[in-house]
Coordinates of C-alpha atoms and ligand atoms in Angstrom, one line a residue:
M720 CA -7.0 -11.8 9.1
R721 CA -4.9 -13.2 6.2
I722 CA -2.1 -11.1 4.8
F723 CA -0.1 -11.8 1.6
S724 CA 2.5 -10.0 -0.4
G725 CA 5.1 -11.0 -3.0
I726 CA 8.5 -9.5 -3.9
Q727 CA 10.7 -10.4 -6.8
P728 CA 14.3 -11.7 -6.4
T729 CA 15.6 -9.3 -9.0
G730 CA 18.7 -7.1 -8.6
G731 CA 19.5 -4.9 -5.6
K732 CA 16.5 -4.0 -3.7
T733 CA 15.8 -0.2 -3.4
F734 CA 14.6 2.3 -0.8
G735 CA 11.3 2.2 -2.8
N736 CA 11.0 -1.6 -2.1
L737 CA 11.7 -0.9 1.6
S738 CA 9.0 1.8 1.7
G739 CA 6.2 0.0 -0.2
G740 CA 7.3 -3.5 0.6
F741 CA 9.5 -4.6 3.5
R742 CA 8.5 -1.9 5.9
Q743 CA 4.8 -2.7 5.5
Y744 CA 5.4 -6.4 5.8
V745 CA 7.0 -6.0 9.2
A746 CA 4.2 -3.7 10.3
T747 CA 1.4 -6.2 9.3
Q748 CA 3.0 -9.4 10.5
D749 CA 1.4 -9.0 13.9
Q750 CA -2.1 -8.2 12.6
G751 CA -2.9 -11.7 11.4
E752 CA -1.7 -14.8 9.6
A753 CA 1.0 -13.4 7.2
F754 CA 2.5 -14.9 4.1
F755 CA 5.4 -13.3 2.3
C756 CA 6.5 -14.9 -0.9
I757 CA 9.7 -14.5 -2.9
V758 CA 8.1 -14.5 -6.4
D759 CA 10.8 -16.2 -8.5
L760 CA 8.3 -17.3 -11.2
H761 CA 7.5 -13.6 -11.8
S762 CA 11.2 -12.7 -12.1
I763 CA 11.7 -14.8 -15.3
T764 CA 9.2 -12.7 -17.2
I765 CA 11.9 -10.2 -18.2
E766 CA 15.5 -10.9 -19.3
Y767 CA 17.4 -12.5 -16.4
D768 CA 20.6 -14.6 -15.8
P769 CA 19.8 -18.2 -14.7
R770 CA 23.2 -18.4 -13.0
E771 CA 22.1 -15.6 -10.6
L772 CA 18.5 -16.6 -9.8
R773 CA 19.4 -19.0 -6.9
E774 CA 21.7 -16.4 -5.3
S775 CA 19.2 -13.6 -5.7
T776 CA 16.6 -15.7 -4.1
L777 CA 18.8 -16.3 -1.0
D778 CA 19.8 -12.6 -1.1
L779 CA 16.1 -11.6 -0.9
A780 CA 15.4 -14.2 1.9
A781 CA 18.2 -12.6 4.0
M782 CA 16.8 -9.2 3.3
L783 CA 13.3 -10.1 4.3
F784 CA 14.5 -11.4 7.7
A785 CA 17.0 -8.5 8.0
T786 CA 14.2 -6.0 7.7
G787 CA 12.4 -7.6 10.6
L788 CA 10.3 -10.6 9.4
D789 CA 10.2 -13.2 12.1
P790 CA 10.0 -16.8 10.7
H791 CA 8.0 -17.9 13.7
R792 CA 5.3 -15.3 13.1
S793 CA 5.3 -15.0 9.3
T794 CA 5.4 -17.6 6.6
V795 CA 8.3 -16.7 4.3
F796 CA 8.7 -18.9 1.3
V797 CA 9.7 -19.2 -2.4
Q798 CA 6.9 -19.2 -5.0
S799 CA 8.4 -22.1 -7.1
H800 CA 8.7 -24.3 -4.0
N801 CA 4.9 -24.4 -3.9
P802 CA 3.6 -25.7 -7.3
D803 CA 0.0 -24.6 -6.4
H804 CA 0.8 -21.1 -7.6
A805 CA 1.5 -22.0 -11.3
Q806 CA -1.5 -24.4 -11.4
A807 CA -3.9 -21.8 -9.9
A808 CA -2.6 -19.2 -12.4
W809 CA -3.5 -21.5 -15.3
L810 CA -7.0 -22.0 -13.9
L811 CA -7.6 -18.3 -13.3
G812 CA -6.5 -17.6 -16.9
A813 CA -10.0 -18.9 -17.8
V814 CA -11.7 -15.9 -16.0
T815 CA -9.2 -13.2 -17.0
S816 CA -9.8 -11.4 -20.3
F817 CA -7.2 -10.4 -22.9
G818 CA -8.5 -6.9 -22.8
E819 CA -8.0 -6.6 -19.0
L820 CA -4.4 -7.7 -19.3
R821 CA -3.7 -5.4 -22.2
R822 CA -4.8 -2.4 -20.1
M823 CA -2.2 -3.0 -17.3
T824 CA 0.2 0.0 -17.3
Q825 CA 3.1 -2.1 -15.9
F826 CA 2.8 -4.3 -19.0
K827 CA 2.7 -1.3 -21.3
D828 CA 5.7 0.3 -19.6
K829 CA 7.9 -2.8 -19.4
S830 CA 7.0 -4.1 -22.9
E831 CA 8.1 -0.7 -24.3
A832 CA 11.4 -1.0 -22.5
H833 CA 12.3 -4.5 -23.8
E834 CA 12.9 -5.8 -27.3
F835 CA 11.8 -9.4 -26.4
V836 CA 8.3 -9.2 -24.8
S837 CA 7.6 -12.6 -23.2
S838 CA 4.0 -13.9 -22.9
G839 CA 4.9 -14.4 -19.2
L840 CA 5.1 -10.6 -18.8
F841 CA 1.6 -10.3 -20.3
Q842 CA 0.2 -13.0 -17.9
Y843 CA 2.1 -11.7 -14.9
P844 CA -1.1 -10.2 -13.2
V845 CA -2.9 -13.6 -13.5
L846 CA 0.0 -15.3 -11.6
M847 CA -0.2 -12.5 -9.0
A848 CA -3.9 -13.0 -8.6
A849 CA -3.2 -16.7 -8.0
D850 CA -0.6 -15.9 -5.4
I851 CA -3.0 -13.7 -3.5
L852 CA -6.2 -15.7 -3.9
L853 CA -4.7 -19.1 -3.0
Y854 CA -4.3 -17.9 0.6
Q855 CA -7.8 -16.5 1.0
T856 CA -6.1 -13.1 1.6
D857 CA -7.8 -10.2 3.1
V858 CA -5.0 -7.6 2.9
V859 CA -2.2 -7.1 0.4
P860 CA 0.5 -4.6 1.7
V861 CA 2.1 -3.2 -1.5
G862 CA 3.3 0.1 -3.0
E863 CA 1.1 2.3 -5.2
D864 CA 2.6 0.7 -8.4
Q865 CA 0.7 -2.5 -7.6
R866 CA -2.7 -0.9 -7.2
Q867 CA -4.0 -1.8 -10.7
H868 CA -2.8 -5.5 -10.2
V869 CA -4.6 -5.8 -6.8
E870 CA -7.8 -4.3 -8.4
L871 CA -7.6 -6.9 -11.2
T872 CA -7.2 -9.6 -8.6
R873 CA -10.5 -8.6 -7.0
D874 CA -12.2 -8.5 -10.4
V875 CA -10.9 -12.0 -11.3
A876 CA -12.0 -13.3 -7.9
E877 CA -15.5 -11.8 -8.3
R878 CA -15.8 -13.3 -11.8
F879 CA -14.7 -16.7 -10.6
N880 CA -17.1 -16.6 -7.6
A881 CA -20.0 -15.5 -9.9
R882 CA -19.3 -18.2 -12.5
F883 CA -18.3 -21.2 -10.4
G884 CA -19.8 -20.5 -6.9
T885 CA -18.3 -18.3 -4.1
L886 CA -14.8 -19.6 -3.2
F887 CA -12.5 -16.6 -2.9
R888 CA -12.3 -13.9 -0.3
L889 CA -12.0 -10.5 -1.9
P890 CA -8.6 -8.9 -1.0
R891 CA -7.9 -5.2 -0.6
G892 CA -4.6 -3.4 -1.1
Q893 CA -2.9 -1.6 1.7
Y894 CA -0.7 1.3 0.8
P895 CA 1.5 3.3 3.1
S896 CA 0.4 6.9 3.9
A897 CA 3.8 8.3 3.2
G898 CA 6.2 6.7 0.7
A899 CA 3.7 4.6 -1.3
R900 CA 5.6 5.6 -4.5
I901 CA 9.2 6.7 -4.0
M902 CA 10.4 8.4 -7.1
D903 CA 13.6 8.2 -9.1
L904 CA 16.2 10.7 -7.8
T905 CA 17.3 11.8 -11.3
D906 CA 13.8 11.8 -12.8
P907 CA 11.2 12.4 -10.1
E908 CA 8.3 11.9 -12.5
R909 CA 9.1 8.2 -12.7
K910 CA 9.1 5.7 -9.8
M911 CA 12.4 4.5 -8.3
S912 CA 12.7 1.1 -10.0
T913 CA 15.0 -1.9 -9.6
S914 CA 15.2 -2.6 -13.3
T915 CA 14.8 0.8 -15.1
S916 CA 16.3 3.4 -12.8
S917 CA 20.0 4.4 -13.4
E918 CA 22.6 3.9 -10.6
M919 CA 22.2 7.6 -9.6
G920 CA 18.4 7.4 -9.7
K921 CA 17.9 4.7 -7.0
I922 CA 19.1 4.2 -3.5
L923 CA 20.0 0.6 -2.8
I924 CA 19.4 -0.8 0.7
L925 CA 23.0 -2.1 0.6
D926 CA 24.5 1.1 -0.7
P927 CA 27.5 2.2 1.3
P928 CA 27.1 5.6 3.1
E929 CA 29.3 7.5 0.6
A930 CA 27.1 6.3 -2.3
I931 CA 23.9 7.4 -0.5
R932 CA 25.4 10.9 0.2
R933 CA 26.5 11.3 -3.4
K934 CA 23.1 10.2 -4.8
V935 CA 20.9 12.3 -2.5
M936 CA 23.1 15.4 -2.8
A937 CA 22.9 15.1 -6.6
A938 CA 19.1 14.5 -6.6
V939 CA 17.2 16.7 -9.1
T940 CA 15.3 19.6 -7.4
D941 CA 13.6 22.7 -8.8
S942 CA 15.1 26.2 -8.7
G943 CA 13.4 27.4 -5.5
R944 CA 14.7 27.0 -1.9
E945 CA 11.5 26.2 0.0
V946 CA 11.2 22.7 1.5
R947 CA 7.5 21.9 1.0
R948 CA 5.5 19.3 -1.0
S949 CA 3.8 20.5 -4.1
P950 CA 3.0 19.1 -7.6
E951 CA 5.4 21.8 -9.0
K952 CA 8.2 20.5 -6.8
P953 CA 8.3 16.7 -7.5
G954 CA 12.0 16.4 -6.6
I955 CA 11.7 18.0 -3.2
S956 CA 8.4 16.3 -2.5
N957 CA 10.1 13.0 -3.1
L958 CA 12.9 13.8 -0.7
I959 CA 10.4 14.8 2.0
E960 CA 8.7 11.4 1.5
I961 CA 12.0 9.6 1.7
M962 CA 12.9 11.5 4.9
A963 CA 9.5 10.6 6.4
V964 CA 10.0 6.9 5.7
A965 CA 13.6 7.0 7.0
T966 CA 12.7 8.7 10.3
G967 CA 9.1 7.6 10.9
R968 CA 8.1 11.3 11.2
S969 CA 5.2 12.9 9.3
P970 CA 5.9 14.9 6.1
E971 CA 4.2 17.9 7.8
A972 CA 6.7 17.8 10.7
I973 CA 9.6 17.6 8.3
E974 CA 8.3 20.6 6.3
G975 CA 7.9 22.5 9.5
E976 CA 11.5 21.9 10.6
Y977 CA 13.3 22.5 7.2
A978 CA 10.9 25.0 5.5
D979 CA 13.3 27.9 5.1
G980 CA 16.7 26.2 5.5
G981 CA 17.4 25.8 1.8
Y982 CA 17.9 22.6 -0.2
G983 CA 21.5 22.0 0.6
R984 CA 21.0 21.7 4.3
F985 CA 17.8 19.6 3.8
K986 CA 19.5 17.2 1.4
A987 CA 22.4 16.6 3.8
A988 CA 19.9 15.8 6.5
V989 CA 18.0 13.4 4.2
A990 CA 21.2 11.5 3.3
E991 CA 22.1 11.1 7.0
A992 CA 18.6 9.9 7.9
V993 CA 18.7 7.3 5.1
I994 CA 22.1 6.1 6.2
A995 CA 20.9 5.7 9.8
C996 CA 17.8 3.8 8.6
L997 CA 19.7 1.4 6.3
E998 CA 22.9 0.7 8.2
P999 CA 21.4 -1.7 10.8
I1000 CA 19.5 -3.5 8.1
A1001 CA 22.6 -4.0 6.0
A1002 CA 24.5 -5.3 9.1
R1003 CA 21.8 -7.9 9.9
Y1004 CA 21.6 -8.8 6.2
R1005 CA 25.4 -9.6 6.0
Q1006 CA 25.1 -11.8 9.1
L1007 CA 22.1 -13.7 7.8
R1008 CA 23.5 -14.0 4.3
S1009 CA 26.7 -15.7 5.6
D1010 CA 24.6 -18.8 6.5
P1011 CA 22.9 -20.0 3.3
A1012 CA 22.1 -23.4 4.8
E1013 CA 20.0 -21.8 7.5
L1014 CA 18.2 -19.6 5.0
E1015 CA 17.4 -22.7 2.9
R1016 CA 16.1 -24.4 6.0
L1017 CA 13.8 -21.5 6.9
L1018 CA 12.5 -21.3 3.3
A1019 CA 11.8 -25.1 3.3
N1020 CA 9.7 -24.7 6.5
G1021 CA 7.9 -21.7 5.0
A1022 CA 7.0 -23.7 1.8
A1023 CA 5.6 -26.6 3.8
K1024 CA 3.5 -24.2 5.9
A1025 CA 2.3 -22.3 2.8
R1026 CA 1.3 -25.4 1.0
L1027 CA -0.9 -26.5 3.9
V1028 CA -3.0 -23.4 3.3
S1029 CA -2.9 -23.1 -0.5
A1030 CA -3.6 -26.8 -1.3
P1031 CA -7.3 -26.9 -0.1
T1032 CA -8.0 -23.7 -2.1
L1033 CA -6.5 -25.2 -5.2
Q1034 CA -8.5 -28.5 -4.8
A1035 CA -11.7 -26.4 -4.3
M1036 CA -10.9 -24.6 -7.5
Y1037 CA -10.6 -27.8 -9.5
Q1038 CA -13.8 -29.1 -7.9
A1039 CA -15.8 -25.9 -8.6
M1040 CA -14.6 -25.8 -12.2
G1041 CA -15.8 -29.3 -12.8
F1042 CA -12.6 -31.3 -13.3
A1043 CA -12.7 -35.1 -13.0
R1044 CA -10.6 -35.8 -9.9
L1045 CA -8.9 -39.0 -9.0
P1046 CA -9.8 -40.6 -5.7
D1047 CA -7.4 -39.8 -2.8
Ligands
AQP1724 N1 9.4 3.2 -5.9 C1 8.6 2.4 -5.1 N2 7.9 3.1 -4.1 C2 7.2 2.3 -3.2 N3 7.0 1.0 -3.3 C3 7.7 0.4 -4.3 N4 7.8 -1.0 -4.6 C4 8.6 -1.1 -5.7 N5 9.0 0.1 -6.1 C5 8.5 1.0 -5.2 C6 7.1 -2.0 -3.9 O1 8.0 -3.0 -3.6 C7 7.3 -4.3 -3.5 C8 8.1 -5.3 -4.2 O2 8.2 -5.0 -5.6 P1 8.6 -5.9 -6.8 O3 9.2 -7.1 -6.3 O4 7.4 -6.0 -7.7 O5 9.5 -5.0 -7.5 P2 11.0 -5.0 -8.1 O6 11.3 -6.3 -8.8 O7 11.9 -4.6 -7.0 O8 10.9 -4.0 -9.2 P3 10.3 -2.6 -9.0 O9 11.4 -1.7 -8.5 O10 9.0 -2.6 -8.4 O11 10.0 -2.1 -10.4 P4 10.4 -2.7 -11.7 O12 9.9 -4.1 -11.8 O13 9.8 -1.8 -12.7 O14 11.9 -2.7 -11.8 C9 5.9 -4.1 -4.1 O15 5.0 -4.0 -3.1 C10 6.1 -2.7 -4.8 O16 4.8 -2.1 -4.8

């Protein structure tokens, strides 16, 4: 089985990224041949600082290994180190419609939030489809926010296969049973986001314990005192999911333990559970990040391994689409 997922080197990674991203990557790396990609080409689709991109790329590499990815078992690499991704995205643009891209909710949300809307932001899902399809992926472990993009990837693959002959495997998204969409602590109707959440709305994986306590204790909750999940209680439901991710326990078991204890006691327990979950990751991160040369070596190996798998698919795409090819 082939597994692929991408993650952007943008800003401080959040507890949401840990829940929908990193945690799932580690769980899937033993289930098949796994590829995890630092998608730097995606990260330039919104305003960014070129002076920070290289450092954020290494930050994210250190975080991927700190959360448990093993470079011997998983292929961890940087998207721009493998030029096949950008080429495949251009080719797939031929089988992706303007109307499909216009319906993407992430594009609608992000284009409303920015004054300058790049054409790259609009085409983002085509590049994501290329990332996934180049590796003949079966499973894409992601958070709920990526469901629409994974479904578009399947549609694009089906259209390519129907028009040019069957080439791509059809991938399916894999979403965690708890914590597939961690919500913003100050506004639990919106997802916890790297780019749009305020400082108090998101827990960063590298936040010091005092900051985590402050943010969780200040998290928005409703006026009741009962600790249980319900659509009328988005704030408490979110904290229950966060606790489930941090401890590995089921949301039901957590509700059973804290049902009548009141919000204050529950929030304090959530904060301590999150701190205990994140502290060892942060310690490993600091150690790995102190050796950038070693990170670059691991990423170079990853890119070489990735290209061995993506290159035949890209060549088959050119062939199927009828391009004149030069002799080898
Ligand atoms: N709140 C979340 N809950 C669960 N999973 C989440 N993911 C992101 N937010 C949540 C998952 O993390 C993986 C990597 O995401 P990404 O690189 O696309 O996202 P990002 O740059 O860190 O930005 P965010 O936070 O996703 O949102 P924006 O771009 O709005 O700032 C993905 O598997 C994603 O599902």
